Amino acid sequence: MKAAEQIVDFNLHDIVGIRFINPRWETAVAYTNQFAPALSPLKREPDIIVRFQDELAPPALRYAGLNFAGFTRDAFYLLDKTQGSITAQIPFEKIGQCPEIVCPANTGSIPLLRDIINFTCLSKGYIPLHASAFLYDSVGIVVMGWPKGGKTGAMLA
């Protein structure tokens, strides 16, 4: 008998729903902490599925760059640059339409997940912004920029 799958759902502002299937405990906790400010229970089908597997058997790949990426007729694979092993299988043609990303069970982070979340937001008519906001003399100010770009420092100054 096959063991039941462990499912961890994330609902980001009722815009993007993400489902992890069989994540390691550490991975689930890390992403829960990362998504915490935006989380609420997911009451619908997810927009993105990430399945964690014990082993990803490498198919016969056509390579795109040296130990960087490869592809088959059905999927795109990101590779570990040092070992050439698969770090993720991503069906790019399904992004915005509930892709199922497959990662090794021992993965620490999911490659391109932030980008896939952002594209999913765009496909739903939302523009994802990385920003800080504050009030100054009763005027709302939003500062956008790259992570670690100084937004919070500017706000505090």
PDB file of C-alpha atoms in Angstrom:
ATOM      1  CA  MET A   1       0.000   0.000   0.000  1.00  0.00           C
ATOM      2  CA  LYS A   2       1.313   3.442  -0.956  1.00  0.00           C
ATOM      3  CA  ALA A   3       1.762   5.945   1.883  1.00  0.00           C
ATOM      4  CA  ALA A   4      -0.473   9.008   1.869  1.00  0.00           C
ATOM      5  CA  GLU A   5       1.057  12.125   0.378  1.00  0.00           C
ATOM      6  CA  GLN A   6       1.888  14.978   2.717  1.00  0.00           C
ATOM      7  CA  ILE A   7       0.411  18.224   1.424  1.00  0.00           C
ATOM      8  CA  VAL A   8       1.330  21.740   2.538  1.00  0.00           C
ATOM      9  CA  ASP A   9      -0.663  24.591   0.992  1.00  0.00           C
ATOM     10  CA  PHE A  10       0.223  28.281   0.795  1.00  0.00           C
ATOM     11  CA  ASN A  11      -2.296  30.990  -0.090  1.00  0.00           C
ATOM     12  CA  LEU A  12      -0.563  34.241  -1.000  1.00  0.00           C
ATOM     13  CA  HIS A  13      -3.069  37.088  -0.539  1.00  0.00           C
ATOM     14  CA  ASP A  14      -5.817  35.018  -2.252  1.00  0.00           C
ATOM     15  CA  ILE A  15      -3.923  35.641  -5.511  1.00  0.00           C
ATOM     16  CA  VAL A  16      -1.566  32.662  -5.852  1.00  0.00           C
ATOM     17  CA  GLY A  17      -2.106  29.255  -4.293  1.00  0.00           C
ATOM     18  CA  ILE A  18       0.895  26.949  -3.991  1.00  0.00           C
ATOM     19  CA  ARG A  19       0.778  23.269  -3.023  1.00  0.00           C
ATOM     20  CA  PHE A  20       3.846  21.349  -1.844  1.00  0.00           C
ATOM     21  CA  ILE A  21       3.510  17.580  -2.114  1.00  0.00           C
ATOM     22  CA  ASN A  22       5.813  15.523   0.130  1.00  0.00           C
ATOM     23  CA  PRO A  23       8.179  18.315   1.220  1.00  0.00           C
ATOM     24  CA  ARG A  24      10.808  17.724   3.871  1.00  0.00           C
ATOM     25  CA  TRP A  25       9.822  19.282   7.181  1.00  0.00           C
ATOM     26  CA  GLU A  26      12.690  21.805   6.953  1.00  0.00           C
ATOM     27  CA  THR A  27      11.610  22.916   3.486  1.00  0.00           C
ATOM     28  CA  ALA A  28       7.974  23.377   4.557  1.00  0.00           C
ATOM     29  CA  VAL A  29       9.046  25.424   7.593  1.00  0.00           C
ATOM     30  CA  ALA A  30      11.447  27.588   5.564  1.00  0.00           C
ATOM     31  CA  TYR A  31       8.788  28.510   3.000  1.00  0.00           C
ATOM     32  CA  THR A  32       6.130  28.996   5.702  1.00  0.00           C
ATOM     33  CA  ASN A  33       8.459  31.529   7.350  1.00  0.00           C
ATOM     34  CA  GLN A  34       9.178  33.195   4.003  1.00  0.00           C
ATOM     35  CA  PHE A  35       5.516  33.478   3.006  1.00  0.00           C
ATOM     36  CA  ALA A  36       4.163  34.166   6.531  1.00  0.00           C
ATOM     37  CA  PRO A  37       3.048  37.795   6.056  1.00  0.00           C
ATOM     38  CA  ALA A  38       0.935  36.811   3.032  1.00  0.00           C
ATOM     39  CA  LEU A  39      -0.536  33.519   4.256  1.00  0.00           C
ATOM     40  CA  SER A  40      -4.110  32.444   4.762  1.00  0.00           C
ATOM     41  CA  PRO A  41      -5.745  29.006   4.303  1.00  0.00           C
ATOM     42  CA  LEU A  42      -6.035  27.823   0.681  1.00  0.00           C
ATOM     43  CA  LYS A  43      -9.721  27.124  -0.034  1.00  0.00           C
ATOM     44  CA  ARG A  44      -9.376  26.353  -3.748  1.00  0.00           C
ATOM     45  CA  GLU A  45      -7.182  24.447  -6.147  1.00  0.00           C
ATOM     46  CA  PRO A  46      -3.570  25.667  -6.276  1.00  0.00           C
ATOM     47  CA  ASP A  47      -2.028  27.677  -9.115  1.00  0.00           C
ATOM     48  CA  ILE A  48       1.404  26.075  -8.664  1.00  0.00           C
ATOM     49  CA  ILE A  49       2.253  22.558  -7.504  1.00  0.00           C
ATOM     50  CA  VAL A  50       5.711  21.574  -6.292  1.00  0.00           C
ATOM     51  CA  ARG A  51       6.226  17.823  -5.955  1.00  0.00           C
ATOM     52  CA  PHE A  52       9.234  16.556  -4.022  1.00  0.00           C
ATOM     53  CA  GLN A  53      10.563  13.139  -5.062  1.00  0.00           C
ATOM     54  CA  ASP A  54      13.273  10.958  -3.584  1.00  0.00           C
ATOM     55  CA  GLU A  55      14.945  10.564  -6.933  1.00  0.00           C
ATOM     56  CA  LEU A  56      14.773  12.324 -10.268  1.00  0.00           C
ATOM     57  CA  ALA A  57      16.041   9.934 -12.903  1.00  0.00           C
ATOM     58  CA  PRO A  58      17.817  11.968 -15.550  1.00  0.00           C
ATOM     59  CA  PRO A  59      16.331  11.380 -18.982  1.00  0.00           C
ATOM     60  CA  ALA A  60      18.337  11.736 -22.172  1.00  0.00           C
ATOM     61  CA  LEU A  61      18.712  15.516 -22.200  1.00  0.00           C
ATOM     62  CA  ARG A  62      19.630  18.032 -24.822  1.00  0.00           C
ATOM     63  CA  TYR A  63      21.810  20.544 -23.002  1.00  0.00           C
ATOM     64  CA  ALA A  64      21.474  24.314 -22.866  1.00  0.00           C
ATOM     65  CA  GLY A  65      24.814  25.428 -21.457  1.00  0.00           C
ATOM     66  CA  LEU A  66      27.449  23.378 -19.675  1.00  0.00           C
ATOM     67  CA  ASN A  67      25.884  21.707 -16.596  1.00  0.00           C
ATOM     68  CA  PHE A  68      23.312  24.495 -16.388  1.00  0.00           C
ATOM     69  CA  ALA A  69      20.105  23.261 -17.981  1.00  0.00           C
ATOM     70  CA  GLY A  70      18.696  20.656 -20.302  1.00  0.00           C
ATOM     71  CA  PHE A  71      15.437  19.778 -21.946  1.00  0.00           C
ATOM     72  CA  THR A  72      13.416  16.985 -23.447  1.00  0.00           C
ATOM     73  CA  ARG A  73      10.348  17.172 -25.610  1.00  0.00           C
ATOM     74  CA  ASP A  74       8.190  17.329 -22.464  1.00  0.00           C
ATOM     75  CA  ALA A  75      10.079  19.381 -19.885  1.00  0.00           C
ATOM     76  CA  PHE A  76      12.893  21.750 -19.005  1.00  0.00           C
ATOM     77  CA  TYR A  77      15.422  20.721 -16.360  1.00  0.00           C
ATOM     78  CA  LEU A  78      17.647  22.909 -14.219  1.00  0.00           C
ATOM     79  CA  LEU A  79      20.898  21.226 -13.252  1.00  0.00           C
ATOM     80  CA  ASP A  80      23.342  21.527 -10.368  1.00  0.00           C
ATOM     81  CA  LYS A  81      26.313  23.305 -11.932  1.00  0.00           C
ATOM     82  CA  THR A  82      28.909  21.276 -10.044  1.00  0.00           C
ATOM     83  CA  GLN A  83      27.426  17.782 -10.275  1.00  0.00           C
ATOM     84  CA  GLY A  84      25.122  18.050 -13.288  1.00  0.00           C
ATOM     85  CA  SER A  85      22.296  16.447 -11.278  1.00  0.00           C
ATOM     86  CA  ILE A  86      18.720  17.663 -11.705  1.00  0.00           C
ATOM     87  CA  THR A  87      17.611  20.405  -9.299  1.00  0.00           C
ATOM     88  CA  ALA A  88      14.153  20.909 -10.838  1.00  0.00           C
ATOM     89  CA  GLN A  89      11.923  19.837 -13.680  1.00  0.00           C
ATOM     90  CA  ILE A  90       9.816  22.801 -14.788  1.00  0.00           C
ATOM     91  CA  PRO A  91       7.095  22.631 -17.457  1.00  0.00           C
ATOM     92  CA  PHE A  92       7.426  26.245 -18.665  1.00  0.00           C
ATOM     93  CA  GLU A  93       4.504  25.951 -21.089  1.00  0.00           C
ATOM     94  CA  LYS A  94       2.159  25.500 -18.114  1.00  0.00           C
ATOM     95  CA  ILE A  95       3.307  28.483 -16.034  1.00  0.00           C
ATOM     96  CA  GLY A  96       0.203  30.534 -15.327  1.00  0.00           C
ATOM     97  CA  GLN A  97      -1.905  27.354 -15.795  1.00  0.00           C
ATOM     98  CA  CYS A  98      -0.985  25.251 -12.731  1.00  0.00           C
ATOM     99  CA  PRO A  99       2.466  23.885 -13.545  1.00  0.00           C
ATOM    100  CA  GLU A 100       3.777  20.932 -11.550  1.00  0.00           C
ATOM    101  CA  ILE A 101       7.402  21.562 -10.671  1.00  0.00           C
ATOM    102  CA  VAL A 102       9.299  18.440  -9.610  1.00  0.00           C
ATOM    103  CA  CYS A 103      12.284  18.776  -7.250  1.00  0.00           C
ATOM    104  CA  PRO A 104      14.506  16.301  -5.428  1.00  0.00           C
ATOM    105  CA  ALA A 105      13.309  15.666  -1.867  1.00  0.00           C
ATOM    106  CA  ASN A 106      16.579  17.002  -0.449  1.00  0.00           C
ATOM    107  CA  THR A 107      16.371  20.377  -2.185  1.00  0.00           C
ATOM    108  CA  GLY A 108      16.969  23.441  -0.031  1.00  0.00           C
ATOM    109  CA  SER A 109      15.255  25.925  -2.309  1.00  0.00           C
ATOM    110  CA  ILE A 110      13.017  25.692  -5.334  1.00  0.00           C
ATOM    111  CA  PRO A 111      14.679  27.182  -8.408  1.00  0.00           C
ATOM    112  CA  LEU A 112      12.763  30.015 -10.087  1.00  0.00           C
ATOM    113  CA  LEU A 113       9.792  29.760  -7.666  1.00  0.00           C
ATOM    114  CA  ARG A 114       9.683  33.523  -7.055  1.00  0.00           C
ATOM    115  CA  ASP A 115       9.713  34.159 -10.815  1.00  0.00           C
ATOM    116  CA  ILE A 116       6.954  31.595 -11.408  1.00  0.00           C
ATOM    117  CA  ILE A 117       4.858  33.187  -8.622  1.00  0.00           C
ATOM    118  CA  ASN A 118       5.388  36.611 -10.214  1.00  0.00           C
ATOM    119  CA  PHE A 119       4.390  35.336 -13.668  1.00  0.00           C
ATOM    120  CA  THR A 120       1.292  33.687 -12.161  1.00  0.00           C
ATOM    121  CA  CYS A 121       0.362  37.039 -10.590  1.00  0.00           C
ATOM    122  CA  LEU A 122       0.776  38.734 -13.974  1.00  0.00           C
ATOM    123  CA  SER A 123      -1.380  36.083 -15.676  1.00  0.00           C
ATOM    124  CA  LYS A 124      -4.172  37.010 -13.216  1.00  0.00           C
ATOM    125  CA  GLY A 125      -3.889  40.748 -13.819  1.00  0.00           C
ATOM    126  CA  TYR A 126      -1.789  41.580 -10.726  1.00  0.00           C
ATOM    127  CA  ILE A 127       1.555  43.334 -10.808  1.00  0.00           C
ATOM    128  CA  PRO A 128       3.950  41.945  -8.186  1.00  0.00           C
ATOM    129  CA  LEU A 129       6.078  44.641  -6.569  1.00  0.00           C
ATOM    130  CA  HIS A 130       9.028  44.361  -4.234  1.00  0.00           C
ATOM    131  CA  ALA A 131       8.493  47.501  -2.186  1.00  0.00           C
ATOM    132  CA  SER A 132       8.388  49.267   1.145  1.00  0.00           C
ATOM    133  CA  ALA A 133       5.716  51.814   2.007  1.00  0.00           C
ATOM    134  CA  PHE A 134       5.404  54.537   4.618  1.00  0.00           C
ATOM    135  CA  LEU A 135       3.571  57.747   5.462  1.00  0.00           C
ATOM    136  CA  TYR A 136       5.380  61.085   5.535  1.00  0.00           C
ATOM    137  CA  ASP A 137       3.412  64.230   6.453  1.00  0.00           C
ATOM    138  CA  SER A 138       0.165  62.293   5.732  1.00  0.00           C
ATOM    139  CA  VAL A 139       1.391  61.342   2.243  1.00  0.00           C
ATOM    140  CA  GLY A 140       1.712  57.669   1.304  1.00  0.00           C
ATOM    141  CA  ILE A 141       5.034  56.791  -0.295  1.00  0.00           C
ATOM    142  CA  VAL A 142       5.939  53.498  -1.972  1.00  0.00           C
ATOM    143  CA  VAL A 143       9.591  52.738  -2.722  1.00  0.00           C
ATOM    144  CA  MET A 144      10.155  49.899  -5.185  1.00  0.00           C
ATOM    145  CA  GLY A 145      13.412  48.131  -5.939  1.00  0.00           C
ATOM    146  CA  TRP A 146      15.461  44.962  -5.911  1.00  0.00           C
ATOM    147  CA  PRO A 147      15.831  42.890  -2.749  1.00  0.00           C
ATOM    148  CA  LYS A 148      18.594  44.354  -0.549  1.00  0.00           C
ATOM    149  CA  GLY A 149      18.432  47.546  -2.661  1.00  0.00           C
ATOM    150  CA  GLY A 150      18.047  49.958   0.283  1.00  0.00           C
ATOM    151  CA  LYS A 151      14.262  50.492   0.373  1.00  0.00           C
ATOM    152  CA  THR A 152      13.916  49.908   4.105  1.00  0.00           C
ATOM    153  CA  GLY A 153      17.047  51.909   4.842  1.00  0.00           C
ATOM    154  CA  ALA A 154      15.627  54.851   2.872  1.00  0.00           C
ATOM    155  CA  MET A 155      12.338  54.510   4.723  1.00  0.00           C
ATOM    156  CA  LEU A 156      14.055  54.508   8.134  1.00  0.00           C
ATOM    157  CA  ALA A 157      16.286  57.465   7.226  1.00  0.00           C
TER     158      ALA A 157
END
